[in-house]
Amino acid sequence: MCGTEQAAPCTCKCKCSAFVPDNGALKATANNGRLNLSPDSIINLDHGDPKMFESYWEKMGEKCTVVIPGWRSMSYFSDAGNQCWFLEPQLAESIRRLHVVVGNAVAEDRHVVVGNGSSQLFQAALYAVCSPGGPAPVNVVSAVPYYSCYPEVTDFLKSGLYQWGGDAHSYNGKDPYVEVVTSPNNPDGFIRESVVKQDQGGGHDVAGKLIHDLAYYWPHYTPITKPVDHDIMLFTFSKCTGHAGSRIGWALVKDKEVAKKMTKFIELNTIGVSKESQLRAAKIMEVIYQGYQNFGTPAKLENFFEYAQCLMAGRWNKLREVVKNSETFTLPQYPQEYCYFSRQSSQAHPAFAWLKCNKEEIEDCASFLRRHKILTRSGNRFGTDEKYTRISMVDREDVFNLFLKRLSAI
Ligand code: PMP
């Protein structure tokens, strides 16, 4: 069984409950920023705050502790000779090794740019591909349902370089554009490819640029079917290991000039990225990497990705069980695919549930759930129908279980 007591049978054939801390461990840290839930507490599943991995890292104990003496890492610079001069070499090395172990992206011979989360890198990438700019701002598009932050972030500063252009499906491809491809997609968890068809006629020299946001292309969320290799690929420590608070993201970039411009953006924006965060991220990635160094031995549940995969699969099984018994809701179905990382066939277990309300009389699914004290993010924030709402699947175990209980009661 994955997870806690009322778990539906887990299909991943593991014993991850052996690795989930017992209630004692949870109680012992109950005041460490954790909520004391009562049966009528409001459950906030609007944000994708990945707190479900805390228990794992707690069990890892001292292995992940980083001690930084007062005199260390004081300079603005990390690696003055490198294109990205504020990138800690240790972090660059850990990032490359992690991609090799997982096999999710080509990182060798790519420029690594570190950012304050992939949120900052998204803006750096927009700047890089849209500058020096033309007579009109470049349209930034993404297929509906798109990640709700893209429109807000794109238009926040009213840049003369770019502007939000809406749904990529309905974009004509006649004017220069940037398409953001989020794969697996937030909110619906599907694997995606670019959708804009460039208008070949009309004599336009149309420049379409792609930014791939791969925040969720990790084995716990989706089968790893190939190492992807795009011009600009954004990743984040937040969704990979759950350390959202460290604010570490990285971009793998093919073109040197693009990497240079992204670095310049971050230089002018925040003069680099915290070294303390980078060293912590490097250490944690190194601990994950070391877990996979005994080739030939069977995968161990103490290893992060196996543990996380099992936890996500367990949660999805439980949620599907509840939704199956309801006439009100449906969930997306994902194809069964071979994962080259885990060497078995599985379905996606996304970080968000994209829930659809089928009852005709309920037009706004998020408002309906809010009445049951469950906060979610409405479909209209993702450029689509209010019949849909997005629910975080990565909160703490007690919050998730209370959510299931409430949903079953509905
Ligand atoms: N891209 C996607 C698709 C996301 O879902 C998120 C976080 N919700 C981000 C980027 C931003 O992540 P970060 O914490 O690295 O800024």
CSV table of C-alpha atoms and ligand atoms in Angstrom, one decimal:
chain,number,residue,atom,x,y,z
A,1,MET,CA,0.0,0.0,0.0
A,2,CYS,CA,1.2,3.5,-0.8
A,3,GLY,CA,0.6,6.2,1.6
A,4,THR,CA,-1.6,6.0,4.7
A,5,GLU,CA,-4.4,3.8,6.0
A,6,GLN,CA,-7.3,4.2,3.7
A,7,ALA,CA,-5.1,3.8,0.6
A,8,ALA,CA,-6.6,2.1,-2.5
A,9,PRO,CA,-4.3,-0.7,-3.6
A,10,CYS,CA,-1.2,0.7,-5.2
A,11,THR,CA,-0.4,-0.5,-8.7
A,12,CYS,CA,3.2,0.4,-8.6
A,13,LYS,CA,4.1,-2.9,-6.8
A,14,CYS,CA,6.3,-1.1,-4.3
A,15,LYS,CA,6.4,-0.8,-0.5
A,16,CYS,CA,6.6,2.9,-0.2
A,17,SER,CA,4.6,3.0,3.0
A,18,ALA,CA,7.7,1.5,4.7
A,19,PHE,CA,9.4,4.7,3.8
A,20,VAL,CA,6.6,7.2,4.8
A,21,PRO,CA,7.3,8.5,8.3
A,22,ASP,CA,4.9,7.0,10.9
A,23,ASN,CA,2.5,9.3,12.7
A,24,GLY,CA,5.0,9.8,15.4
A,25,ALA,CA,7.4,11.5,13.0
A,26,LEU,CA,4.7,13.7,11.7
A,27,LYS,CA,3.5,14.7,15.1
A,28,ALA,CA,7.1,15.4,16.2
A,29,THR,CA,7.4,18.1,13.6
A,30,ALA,CA,3.8,19.3,13.7
A,31,ASN,CA,4.8,22.8,14.6
A,32,ASN,CA,7.5,23.1,12.0
A,33,GLY,CA,5.3,25.3,9.8
A,34,ARG,CA,2.6,22.6,9.5
A,35,LEU,CA,-1.0,23.2,9.9
A,36,ASN,CA,-3.1,21.5,12.6
A,37,LEU,CA,-6.1,20.5,10.5
A,38,SER,CA,-9.5,20.2,12.0
A,39,PRO,CA,-12.3,18.4,10.1
A,40,ASP,CA,-13.8,21.8,9.0
A,41,SER,CA,-10.6,23.6,8.1
A,42,ILE,CA,-10.4,25.3,4.8
A,43,ILE,CA,-8.1,23.3,2.4
A,44,ASN,CA,-6.1,25.4,0.1
A,45,LEU,CA,-5.2,23.4,-3.0
A,46,ASP,CA,-4.9,26.5,-5.3
A,47,HIS,CA,-1.1,26.7,-5.3
A,48,GLY,CA,1.1,23.9,-6.4
A,49,ASP,CA,3.3,24.1,-3.3
A,50,PRO,CA,5.1,20.8,-3.3
A,51,LYS,CA,5.1,20.1,0.5
A,52,MET,CA,4.4,16.3,0.1
A,53,PHE,CA,8.2,15.6,-0.2
A,54,GLU,CA,9.0,17.1,3.2
A,55,SER,CA,8.7,13.7,4.9
A,56,TYR,CA,11.2,12.2,2.5
A,57,TRP,CA,13.8,14.9,3.1
A,58,GLU,CA,13.2,14.7,6.8
A,59,LYS,CA,14.1,11.0,6.7
A,60,MET,CA,17.3,11.8,4.7
A,61,GLY,CA,18.5,13.7,7.8
A,62,GLU,CA,22.1,14.9,8.0
A,63,LYS,CA,22.9,13.6,4.5
A,64,CYS,CA,21.5,16.7,3.0
A,65,THR,CA,22.7,19.2,5.5
A,66,VAL,CA,24.9,22.0,4.1
A,67,VAL,CA,27.1,24.0,6.4
A,68,ILE,CA,28.4,27.3,5.0
A,69,PRO,CA,31.1,29.0,7.0
A,70,GLY,CA,30.7,32.8,7.5
A,71,TRP,CA,33.6,33.6,5.1
A,72,ARG,CA,32.4,31.5,2.2
A,73,SER,CA,30.6,32.5,-1.0
A,74,MET,CA,30.8,36.3,-0.2
A,75,SER,CA,31.6,37.4,-3.7
A,76,TYR,CA,29.0,38.3,-6.4
A,77,PHE,CA,30.9,36.0,-8.7
A,78,SER,CA,30.9,32.2,-8.8
A,79,ASP,CA,32.8,31.4,-11.9
A,80,ALA,CA,34.0,34.6,-13.6
A,81,GLY,CA,35.2,32.7,-16.7
A,82,ASN,CA,31.9,31.2,-17.4
A,83,GLN,CA,29.2,32.6,-19.6
A,84,CYS,CA,26.8,32.5,-16.6
A,85,TRP,CA,29.3,34.0,-14.2
A,86,PHE,CA,27.0,33.6,-11.1
A,87,LEU,CA,26.4,29.9,-11.6
A,88,GLU,CA,28.2,27.7,-9.0
A,89,PRO,CA,30.3,25.1,-10.8
A,90,GLN,CA,29.1,22.5,-8.3
A,91,LEU,CA,25.5,23.2,-9.2
A,92,ALA,CA,26.2,23.1,-13.0
A,93,GLU,CA,27.8,19.7,-12.5
A,94,SER,CA,24.9,18.3,-10.3
A,95,ILE,CA,22.4,19.5,-12.9
A,96,ARG,CA,24.2,17.7,-15.8
A,97,ARG,CA,24.5,14.5,-13.7
A,98,LEU,CA,20.9,14.5,-12.7
A,99,HIS,CA,19.8,14.8,-16.4
A,100,VAL,CA,22.0,12.0,-17.3
A,101,VAL,CA,20.6,9.7,-14.5
A,102,VAL,CA,17.0,10.5,-15.4
A,103,GLY,CA,17.5,10.7,-19.1
A,104,ASN,CA,14.9,13.5,-19.5
A,105,ALA,CA,16.9,16.1,-21.3
A,106,VAL,CA,20.1,16.6,-23.2
A,107,ALA,CA,22.4,18.7,-21.0
A,108,GLU,CA,25.8,17.9,-22.3
A,109,ASP,CA,27.2,20.8,-24.4
A,110,ARG,CA,24.3,23.0,-23.5
A,111,HIS,CA,24.7,26.4,-21.7
A,112,VAL,CA,23.4,26.3,-18.2
A,113,VAL,CA,21.8,29.5,-16.9
A,114,VAL,CA,20.7,29.5,-13.3
A,115,GLY,CA,17.8,31.7,-12.1
A,116,ASN,CA,15.7,32.7,-9.1
A,117,GLY,CA,13.2,29.9,-9.9
A,118,SER,CA,12.2,29.2,-13.4
A,119,SER,CA,9.8,32.2,-13.1
A,120,GLN,CA,12.8,34.5,-13.5
A,121,LEU,CA,14.2,32.4,-16.3
A,122,PHE,CA,10.9,32.6,-18.2
A,123,GLN,CA,11.2,36.4,-18.2
A,124,ALA,CA,15.0,36.2,-19.1
A,125,ALA,CA,14.1,33.9,-22.0
A,126,LEU,CA,11.4,36.3,-23.3
A,127,TYR,CA,13.9,39.1,-23.1
A,128,ALA,CA,16.5,37.1,-24.9
A,129,VAL,CA,14.4,35.9,-27.8
A,130,CYS,CA,12.5,39.2,-28.3
A,131,SER,CA,15.4,41.7,-28.1
A,132,PRO,CA,16.6,44.0,-29.6
A,133,GLY,CA,12.9,44.4,-30.6
A,134,GLY,CA,11.1,45.6,-33.7
A,135,PRO,CA,8.3,48.1,-34.5
A,136,ALA,CA,5.7,46.1,-32.4
A,137,PRO,CA,5.9,43.9,-29.4
A,138,VAL,CA,6.2,40.1,-30.2
A,139,ASN,CA,3.2,38.0,-29.3
A,140,VAL,CA,3.7,35.4,-26.6
A,141,VAL,CA,1.2,32.5,-27.0
A,142,SER,CA,0.6,29.2,-25.4
A,143,ALA,CA,-2.1,26.5,-26.0
A,144,VAL,CA,-5.2,26.6,-23.9
A,145,PRO,CA,-5.3,25.5,-21.1
A,146,TYR,CA,-2.1,27.3,-20.4
A,147,TYR,CA,-0.2,28.0,-17.1
A,148,SER,CA,-2.1,30.8,-15.4
A,149,CYS,CA,1.1,32.9,-14.6
A,150,TYR,CA,2.2,33.3,-18.3
A,151,PRO,CA,-0.3,36.1,-19.2
A,152,GLU,CA,0.3,37.9,-15.9
A,153,VAL,CA,4.1,37.7,-16.0
A,154,THR,CA,4.2,38.6,-19.7
A,155,ASP,CA,2.2,41.8,-19.4
A,156,PHE,CA,3.1,42.9,-15.9
A,157,LEU,CA,5.8,45.4,-17.0
A,158,LYS,CA,4.1,46.4,-20.2
A,159,SER,CA,7.3,45.7,-22.1
A,160,GLY,CA,7.8,47.1,-25.5
A,161,LEU,CA,9.5,43.9,-26.6
A,162,TYR,CA,6.6,41.4,-26.0
A,163,GLN,CA,3.0,41.1,-25.1
A,164,TRP,CA,0.6,38.3,-24.2
A,165,GLY,CA,-1.1,37.0,-27.4
A,166,GLY,CA,-3.4,34.3,-25.9
A,167,ASP,CA,-4.2,30.8,-27.1
A,168,ALA,CA,-1.6,29.4,-29.5
A,169,HIS,CA,-4.3,27.3,-31.3
A,170,SER,CA,-5.9,30.4,-32.6
A,171,TYR,CA,-2.7,32.3,-33.4
A,172,ASN,CA,-2.3,33.0,-37.1
A,173,GLY,CA,1.5,32.6,-37.3
A,174,LYS,CA,1.8,35.6,-39.6
A,175,ASP,CA,3.6,37.9,-37.2
A,176,PRO,CA,6.7,37.1,-35.1
A,177,TYR,CA,5.7,35.1,-32.0
A,178,VAL,CA,7.0,33.2,-29.1
A,179,GLU,CA,5.2,30.0,-28.2
A,180,VAL,CA,5.6,28.6,-24.7
A,181,VAL,CA,5.3,24.8,-24.7
A,182,THR,CA,4.7,23.4,-21.2
A,183,SER,CA,5.2,19.7,-21.1
A,184,PRO,CA,3.8,18.0,-19.1
A,185,ASN,CA,1.3,20.7,-19.1
A,186,ASN,CA,0.2,22.7,-16.1
A,187,PRO,CA,-2.8,22.5,-15.5
A,188,ASP,CA,-3.9,19.3,-17.3
A,189,GLY,CA,-0.7,17.1,-17.2
A,190,PHE,CA,-0.6,16.1,-20.9
A,191,ILE,CA,2.6,15.9,-22.9
A,192,ARG,CA,2.7,18.7,-25.5
A,193,GLU,CA,4.4,19.9,-28.6
A,194,SER,CA,4.2,23.3,-30.3
A,195,VAL,CA,1.0,24.0,-32.1
A,196,VAL,CA,1.4,27.2,-34.1
A,197,LYS,CA,1.6,26.6,-37.8
A,198,GLN,CA,3.7,29.3,-39.4
A,199,ASP,CA,2.0,31.0,-42.3
A,200,GLN,CA,4.3,30.2,-45.2
A,201,GLY,CA,2.5,32.5,-47.7
A,202,GLY,CA,2.3,36.3,-47.7
A,203,GLY,CA,6.0,37.0,-48.1
A,204,HIS,CA,6.5,37.4,-44.4
A,205,ASP,CA,9.8,36.4,-42.9
A,206,VAL,CA,8.1,35.1,-39.8
A,207,ALA,CA,10.2,34.3,-36.8
A,208,GLY,CA,8.6,31.9,-34.4
A,209,LYS,CA,10.6,31.1,-31.3
A,210,LEU,CA,9.9,28.3,-28.8
A,211,ILE,CA,10.4,28.2,-25.0
A,212,HIS,CA,9.9,24.8,-23.5
A,213,ASP,CA,8.8,24.8,-19.9
A,214,LEU,CA,9.7,21.4,-18.6
A,215,ALA,CA,9.1,22.0,-14.9
A,216,TYR,CA,7.2,18.6,-14.6
A,217,TYR,CA,9.2,16.4,-16.9
A,218,TRP,CA,10.4,14.2,-14.1
A,219,PRO,CA,9.6,10.5,-13.5
A,220,HIS,CA,7.2,11.1,-10.5
A,221,TYR,CA,4.9,13.1,-12.8
A,222,THR,CA,5.1,11.4,-16.1
A,223,PRO,CA,6.9,8.5,-17.9
A,224,ILE,CA,10.2,9.6,-19.3
A,225,THR,CA,9.9,8.6,-22.9
A,226,LYS,CA,13.0,10.3,-24.3
A,227,PRO,CA,15.7,12.9,-23.6
A,228,VAL,CA,14.2,16.1,-25.0
A,229,ASP,CA,16.5,18.5,-26.8
A,230,HIS,CA,15.0,21.9,-27.5
A,231,ASP,CA,16.6,25.3,-28.0
A,232,ILE,CA,15.5,26.7,-24.6
A,233,MET,CA,14.4,24.3,-21.8
A,234,LEU,CA,13.4,25.5,-18.4
A,235,PHE,CA,13.5,23.4,-15.3
A,236,THR,CA,12.9,24.1,-11.6
A,237,PHE,CA,14.2,22.7,-8.4
A,238,SER,CA,10.7,23.4,-6.9
A,239,LYS,CA,9.0,20.7,-8.9
A,240,CYS,CA,11.9,18.3,-9.2
A,241,THR,CA,12.7,17.8,-5.5
A,242,GLY,CA,10.0,19.9,-3.8
A,243,HIS,CA,12.5,22.7,-2.6
A,244,ALA,CA,10.4,25.6,-3.9
A,245,GLY,CA,11.6,27.9,-1.2
A,246,SER,CA,15.2,27.7,-2.4
A,247,ARG,CA,14.1,29.5,-5.6
A,248,ILE,CA,16.4,27.7,-7.9
A,249,GLY,CA,15.6,27.1,-11.6
A,250,TRP,CA,17.9,26.4,-14.5
A,251,ALA,CA,17.7,26.8,-18.3
A,252,LEU,CA,19.5,24.5,-20.8
A,253,VAL,CA,20.2,26.7,-23.8
A,254,LYS,CA,21.7,25.7,-27.2
A,255,ASP,CA,22.6,29.1,-28.5
A,256,LYS,CA,25.4,31.0,-26.9
A,257,GLU,CA,23.9,34.5,-27.7
A,258,VAL,CA,20.6,33.5,-26.1
A,259,ALA,CA,22.4,32.3,-23.0
A,260,LYS,CA,24.4,35.5,-22.9
A,261,LYS,CA,21.2,37.7,-23.1
A,262,MET,CA,19.5,35.6,-20.4
A,263,THR,CA,22.5,36.0,-18.1
A,264,LYS,CA,22.4,39.8,-18.8
A,265,PHE,CA,18.7,39.9,-17.8
A,266,ILE,CA,19.4,38.2,-14.5
A,267,GLU,CA,22.4,40.4,-13.9
A,268,LEU,CA,20.3,43.5,-14.3
A,269,ASN,CA,17.4,42.0,-12.4
A,270,THR,CA,19.0,40.5,-9.3
A,271,ILE,CA,22.8,40.5,-10.0
A,272,GLY,CA,22.8,36.7,-9.9
A,273,VAL,CA,21.3,34.0,-7.7
A,274,SER,CA,21.9,33.3,-4.0
A,275,LYS,CA,25.0,31.1,-3.6
A,276,GLU,CA,23.6,29.5,-0.4
A,277,SER,CA,20.6,28.3,-2.4
A,278,GLN,CA,22.8,27.0,-5.2
A,279,LEU,CA,25.0,25.1,-2.8
A,280,ARG,CA,22.0,23.5,-1.1
A,281,ALA,CA,20.4,22.6,-4.4
A,282,ALA,CA,23.7,21.1,-5.6
A,283,LYS,CA,24.0,19.0,-2.4
A,284,ILE,CA,20.5,17.7,-2.6
A,285,MET,CA,20.9,16.8,-6.3
A,286,GLU,CA,24.2,15.1,-5.4
A,287,VAL,CA,22.4,12.9,-2.8
A,288,ILE,CA,19.8,11.9,-5.4
A,289,TYR,CA,22.6,11.1,-7.9
A,290,GLN,CA,24.6,9.0,-5.4
A,291,GLY,CA,21.5,6.9,-4.9
A,292,TYR,CA,21.7,5.7,-8.5
A,293,GLN,CA,25.4,4.9,-8.6
A,294,ASN,CA,25.1,1.1,-7.9
A,295,PHE,CA,24.2,0.1,-11.3
A,296,GLY,CA,22.7,-3.3,-11.7
A,297,THR,CA,21.1,-3.4,-8.2
A,298,PRO,CA,17.3,-3.1,-8.2
A,299,ALA,CA,15.8,0.3,-7.7
A,300,LYS,CA,15.5,1.2,-4.1
A,301,LEU,CA,12.6,3.0,-2.5
A,302,GLU,CA,15.1,5.1,-0.5
A,303,ASN,CA,15.9,6.7,-3.8
A,304,PHE,CA,14.1,9.9,-4.4
A,305,PHE,CA,12.4,9.3,-7.7
A,306,GLU,CA,11.1,5.8,-6.8
A,307,TYR,CA,9.7,7.1,-3.6
A,308,ALA,CA,8.1,10.1,-5.3
A,309,GLN,CA,6.7,8.0,-8.1
A,310,CYS,CA,5.1,5.7,-5.6
A,311,LEU,CA,3.7,8.5,-3.6
A,312,MET,CA,2.1,10.2,-6.7
A,313,ALA,CA,0.8,6.9,-8.0
A,314,GLY,CA,-0.8,6.2,-4.6
A,315,ARG,CA,-2.5,9.6,-4.5
A,316,TRP,CA,-3.8,9.3,-8.0
A,317,ASN,CA,-5.2,5.8,-7.3
A,318,LYS,CA,-7.0,7.1,-4.3
A,319,LEU,CA,-8.4,10.2,-6.2
A,320,ARG,CA,-9.5,8.1,-9.1
A,321,GLU,CA,-11.3,5.7,-6.8
A,322,VAL,CA,-13.3,8.6,-5.3
A,323,VAL,CA,-14.0,10.2,-8.7
A,324,LYS,CA,-15.1,6.9,-10.1
A,325,ASN,CA,-17.8,6.7,-7.5
A,326,SER,CA,-19.0,10.2,-8.1
A,327,GLU,CA,-21.5,11.2,-10.8
A,328,THR,CA,-20.4,14.8,-10.5
A,329,PHE,CA,-16.7,14.8,-11.6
A,330,THR,CA,-14.3,13.4,-14.2
A,331,LEU,CA,-10.6,13.4,-14.6
A,332,PRO,CA,-8.4,13.2,-17.7
A,333,GLN,CA,-7.1,9.8,-18.8
A,334,TYR,CA,-3.5,9.4,-19.6
A,335,PRO,CA,-1.9,6.9,-22.0
A,336,GLN,CA,0.1,4.0,-20.7
A,337,GLU,CA,3.7,4.6,-21.8
A,338,TYR,CA,7.1,3.0,-21.3
A,339,CYS,CA,9.3,5.0,-18.9
A,340,TYR,CA,12.9,4.6,-19.8
A,341,PHE,CA,13.9,5.8,-16.3
A,342,SER,CA,11.9,3.3,-14.3
A,343,ARG,CA,12.0,0.6,-17.0
A,344,GLN,CA,8.3,-0.1,-16.7
A,345,SER,CA,5.1,1.0,-18.4
A,346,SER,CA,3.0,3.5,-16.5
A,347,GLN,CA,0.6,6.4,-16.7
A,348,ALA,CA,1.2,10.0,-15.8
A,349,HIS,CA,0.6,11.1,-12.2
A,350,PRO,CA,0.6,14.9,-12.6
A,351,ALA,CA,1.2,17.4,-9.9
A,352,PHE,CA,-2.3,18.8,-10.5
A,353,ALA,CA,-5.7,17.1,-11.0
A,354,TRP,CA,-7.7,18.8,-13.8
A,355,LEU,CA,-11.1,18.2,-12.5
A,356,LYS,CA,-14.2,18.6,-14.6
A,357,CYS,CA,-17.7,19.1,-13.2
A,358,ASN,CA,-20.3,17.3,-15.3
A,359,LYS,CA,-23.5,18.4,-13.5
A,360,GLU,CA,-25.3,20.8,-15.8
A,361,GLU,CA,-26.5,22.9,-12.8
A,362,ILE,CA,-22.9,23.5,-11.7
A,363,GLU,CA,-21.3,26.0,-14.0
A,364,ASP,CA,-18.4,27.0,-11.9
A,365,CYS,CA,-16.5,24.0,-10.5
A,366,ALA,CA,-14.1,26.1,-8.3
A,367,SER,CA,-16.9,28.0,-6.7
A,368,PHE,CA,-18.8,24.8,-6.0
A,369,LEU,CA,-15.8,23.3,-4.3
A,370,ARG,CA,-15.2,26.5,-2.4
A,371,ARG,CA,-18.6,26.0,-0.8
A,372,HIS,CA,-17.2,22.8,0.5
A,373,LYS,CA,-14.1,24.6,1.9
A,374,ILE,CA,-11.8,23.4,-0.9
A,375,LEU,CA,-9.9,26.2,-2.6
A,376,THR,CA,-8.8,25.4,-6.2
A,377,ARG,CA,-7.9,27.4,-9.3
A,378,SER,CA,-10.7,27.9,-11.8
A,379,GLY,CA,-10.4,26.9,-15.4
A,380,ASN,CA,-10.9,30.6,-16.5
A,381,ARG,CA,-7.4,31.4,-15.1
A,382,PHE,CA,-6.0,29.0,-17.6
A,383,GLY,CA,-7.9,30.5,-20.5
A,384,THR,CA,-10.7,27.9,-20.5
A,385,ASP,CA,-14.0,26.9,-19.1
A,386,GLU,CA,-15.1,27.3,-15.5
A,387,LYS,CA,-16.4,23.7,-15.6
A,388,TYR,CA,-12.8,22.8,-15.0
A,389,THR,CA,-10.7,23.5,-12.0
A,390,ARG,CA,-7.1,22.7,-11.0
A,391,ILE,CA,-6.3,21.0,-7.8
A,392,SER,CA,-2.8,20.6,-6.3
A,393,MET,CA,-1.9,16.9,-5.7
A,394,VAL,CA,1.4,17.8,-4.0
A,395,ASP,CA,0.3,19.1,-0.6
A,396,ARG,CA,1.0,17.3,2.7
A,397,GLU,CA,-0.6,13.9,3.3
A,398,ASP,CA,-3.1,15.1,6.0
A,399,VAL,CA,-4.3,17.9,3.7
A,400,PHE,CA,-4.7,15.5,0.8
A,401,ASN,CA,-6.5,12.9,2.8
A,402,LEU,CA,-9.0,15.5,4.2
A,403,PHE,CA,-9.5,16.7,0.6
A,404,LEU,CA,-10.4,13.1,-0.5
A,405,LYS,CA,-12.7,12.7,2.5
A,406,ARG,CA,-14.6,15.9,1.5
A,407,LEU,CA,-14.7,15.0,-2.1
A,408,SER,CA,-16.2,11.6,-1.4
A,409,ALA,CA,-18.8,13.3,0.8
A,410,ILE,CA,-19.9,15.5,-2.1
B,1,PMP,N1,6.5,26.7,-14.9
B,1,PMP,C1,5.5,26.0,-14.5
B,1,PMP,C2,4.7,25.2,-15.5
B,1,PMP,C3,5.0,25.9,-13.1
B,1,PMP,O1,4.0,25.2,-12.8
B,1,PMP,C4,5.8,26.7,-12.2
B,1,PMP,C5,5.4,26.7,-10.7
B,1,PMP,N2,4.1,26.6,-10.4
B,1,PMP,C6,6.8,27.5,-12.6
B,1,PMP,C7,7.2,27.4,-14.0
B,1,PMP,C8,7.6,28.3,-11.7
B,1,PMP,O2,8.4,27.6,-10.9
B,1,PMP,P1,9.5,28.3,-9.9
B,1,PMP,O3,9.2,27.9,-8.5
B,1,PMP,O4,10.8,27.7,-10.4
B,1,PMP,O5,9.5,29.8,-10.2
